[in-house]
Amino acid sequence: MHRQLDHVMTFLLAEMGTSGSLDGQQRLVVKGRFAPKNFEGILKKYTNEYIICNGCRSPDTILSKENRLFFLRCEQVDT
């Protein structure tokens, strides 16, 4: 995904309405029980909002932050 772990973790925890942390191997540990389908839906929402280009649907994007706003820049090269 090439995104900062803190950004992904903050989004997932906010959407799930719970708390959690990263363990020693940079894996997300979430408090509570969640169905895999719910987690999958939240991960798809993150992908659509912060990874996939709205114009060409390419996942080859860069997420940058300016002031307090995030901008998605497509890196897909037309051939």
PDB file of C-alpha atoms in Angstrom:
ATOM      1  CA  MET A   1       0.000   0.000   0.000  1.00  0.00           C
ATOM      2  CA  HIS A   2       2.993   2.301   0.525  1.00  0.00           C
ATOM      3  CA  ARG A   3       1.225   4.382   3.161  1.00  0.00           C
ATOM      4  CA  GLN A   4       2.389   5.513   6.591  1.00  0.00           C
ATOM      5  CA  LEU A   5       1.435   2.965   9.236  1.00  0.00           C
ATOM      6  CA  ASP A   6       0.069   5.637  11.556  1.00  0.00           C
ATOM      7  CA  HIS A   7      -2.330   6.912   8.888  1.00  0.00           C
ATOM      8  CA  VAL A   8      -3.703   3.449   8.091  1.00  0.00           C
ATOM      9  CA  MET A   9      -3.961   2.525  11.771  1.00  0.00           C
ATOM     10  CA  THR A  10      -5.746   5.766  12.704  1.00  0.00           C
ATOM     11  CA  PHE A  11      -8.287   5.283   9.901  1.00  0.00           C
ATOM     12  CA  LEU A  12      -8.980   1.628  10.736  1.00  0.00           C
ATOM     13  CA  LEU A  13      -9.355   2.226  14.468  1.00  0.00           C
ATOM     14  CA  ALA A  14     -11.638   5.235  13.943  1.00  0.00           C
ATOM     15  CA  GLU A  15     -13.865   3.311  11.520  1.00  0.00           C
ATOM     16  CA  MET A  16     -14.034   0.323  13.874  1.00  0.00           C
ATOM     17  CA  GLY A  17     -14.698   2.517  16.901  1.00  0.00           C
ATOM     18  CA  THR A  18     -12.052   0.838  19.021  1.00  0.00           C
ATOM     19  CA  SER A  19      -8.480   1.196  20.176  1.00  0.00           C
ATOM     20  CA  GLY A  20      -5.354  -0.690  19.265  1.00  0.00           C
ATOM     21  CA  SER A  21      -1.629  -0.446  18.711  1.00  0.00           C
ATOM     22  CA  LEU A  22       1.255  -1.764  16.641  1.00  0.00           C
ATOM     23  CA  ASP A  23       3.211  -4.666  18.109  1.00  0.00           C
ATOM     24  CA  GLY A  24       6.974  -5.205  17.860  1.00  0.00           C
ATOM     25  CA  GLN A  25       6.670  -6.574  14.317  1.00  0.00           C
ATOM     26  CA  GLN A  26       4.551  -3.628  13.095  1.00  0.00           C
ATOM     27  CA  ARG A  27       1.311  -5.659  13.139  1.00  0.00           C
ATOM     28  CA  LEU A  28      -1.930  -4.002  14.157  1.00  0.00           C
ATOM     29  CA  VAL A  29      -3.424  -5.347  17.381  1.00  0.00           C
ATOM     30  CA  VAL A  30      -7.083  -4.341  17.750  1.00  0.00           C
ATOM     31  CA  LYS A  31      -9.103  -4.527  20.958  1.00  0.00           C
ATOM     32  CA  GLY A  32     -12.418  -6.323  20.537  1.00  0.00           C
ATOM     33  CA  ARG A  33     -13.901  -8.939  18.249  1.00  0.00           C
ATOM     34  CA  PHE A  34     -14.669  -8.141  14.636  1.00  0.00           C
ATOM     35  CA  ALA A  35     -15.962 -10.252  11.790  1.00  0.00           C
ATOM     36  CA  PRO A  36     -13.500 -10.586   8.902  1.00  0.00           C
ATOM     37  CA  LYS A  37     -16.134  -9.167   6.507  1.00  0.00           C
ATOM     38  CA  ASN A  38     -16.405  -5.966   8.574  1.00  0.00           C
ATOM     39  CA  PHE A  39     -12.632  -5.530   8.609  1.00  0.00           C
ATOM     40  CA  GLU A  40     -12.487  -6.243   4.872  1.00  0.00           C
ATOM     41  CA  GLY A  41     -15.138  -3.589   4.175  1.00  0.00           C
ATOM     42  CA  ILE A  42     -13.233  -0.966   6.161  1.00  0.00           C
ATOM     43  CA  LEU A  43      -9.983  -1.839   4.373  1.00  0.00           C
ATOM     44  CA  LYS A  44     -11.748  -1.496   0.991  1.00  0.00           C
ATOM     45  CA  LYS A  45     -13.059   1.903   2.069  1.00  0.00           C
ATOM     46  CA  TYR A  46      -9.508   3.005   2.948  1.00  0.00           C
ATOM     47  CA  THR A  47      -8.250   1.725  -0.403  1.00  0.00           C
ATOM     48  CA  ASN A  48     -10.913   3.614  -2.331  1.00  0.00           C
ATOM     49  CA  GLU A  49     -10.360   6.859  -0.420  1.00  0.00           C
ATOM     50  CA  TYR A  50      -6.566   6.913  -0.005  1.00  0.00           C
ATOM     51  CA  ILE A  51      -4.981   4.592  -2.593  1.00  0.00           C
ATOM     52  CA  ILE A  52      -6.978   4.221  -5.836  1.00  0.00           C
ATOM     53  CA  CYS A  53      -6.803   7.135  -8.307  1.00  0.00           C
ATOM     54  CA  ASN A  54     -10.273   8.568  -8.953  1.00  0.00           C
ATOM     55  CA  GLY A  55      -9.415   9.293 -12.593  1.00  0.00           C
ATOM     56  CA  CYS A  56      -7.784   6.135 -13.917  1.00  0.00           C
ATOM     57  CA  ARG A  57      -8.388   3.675 -11.014  1.00  0.00           C
ATOM     58  CA  SER A  58      -4.647   2.969 -10.723  1.00  0.00           C
ATOM     59  CA  PRO A  59      -3.223   2.044  -7.315  1.00  0.00           C
ATOM     60  CA  ASP A  60       0.066   3.728  -8.285  1.00  0.00           C
ATOM     61  CA  THR A  61      -0.486   6.845  -6.180  1.00  0.00           C
ATOM     62  CA  ILE A  62       1.257   8.969  -3.579  1.00  0.00           C
ATOM     63  CA  LEU A  63      -0.543  10.387  -0.563  1.00  0.00           C
ATOM     64  CA  SER A  64       0.813  13.741   0.559  1.00  0.00           C
ATOM     65  CA  LYS A  65      -0.243  16.039   3.364  1.00  0.00           C
ATOM     66  CA  GLU A  66      -0.281  19.807   3.011  1.00  0.00           C
ATOM     67  CA  ASN A  67      -1.269  21.700   6.133  1.00  0.00           C
ATOM     68  CA  ARG A  68      -4.053  19.466   7.472  1.00  0.00           C
ATOM     69  CA  LEU A  69      -5.333  18.176   4.120  1.00  0.00           C
ATOM     70  CA  PHE A  70      -4.376  14.972   2.314  1.00  0.00           C
ATOM     71  CA  PHE A  71      -3.904  14.927  -1.456  1.00  0.00           C
ATOM     72  CA  LEU A  72      -3.758  11.865  -3.675  1.00  0.00           C
ATOM     73  CA  ARG A  73      -1.384  12.193  -6.638  1.00  0.00           C
ATOM     74  CA  CYS A  74      -1.469   9.614  -9.426  1.00  0.00           C
ATOM     75  CA  GLU A  75       1.917   8.311 -10.568  1.00  0.00           C
ATOM     76  CA  GLN A  76       0.585   6.275 -13.516  1.00  0.00           C
ATOM     77  CA  VAL A  77       2.576   7.048 -16.644  1.00  0.00           C
ATOM     78  CA  ASP A  78       0.650   7.051 -19.939  1.00  0.00           C
ATOM     79  CA  THR A  79       2.371   4.956 -22.570  1.00  0.00           C
TER      80      THR A  79
END
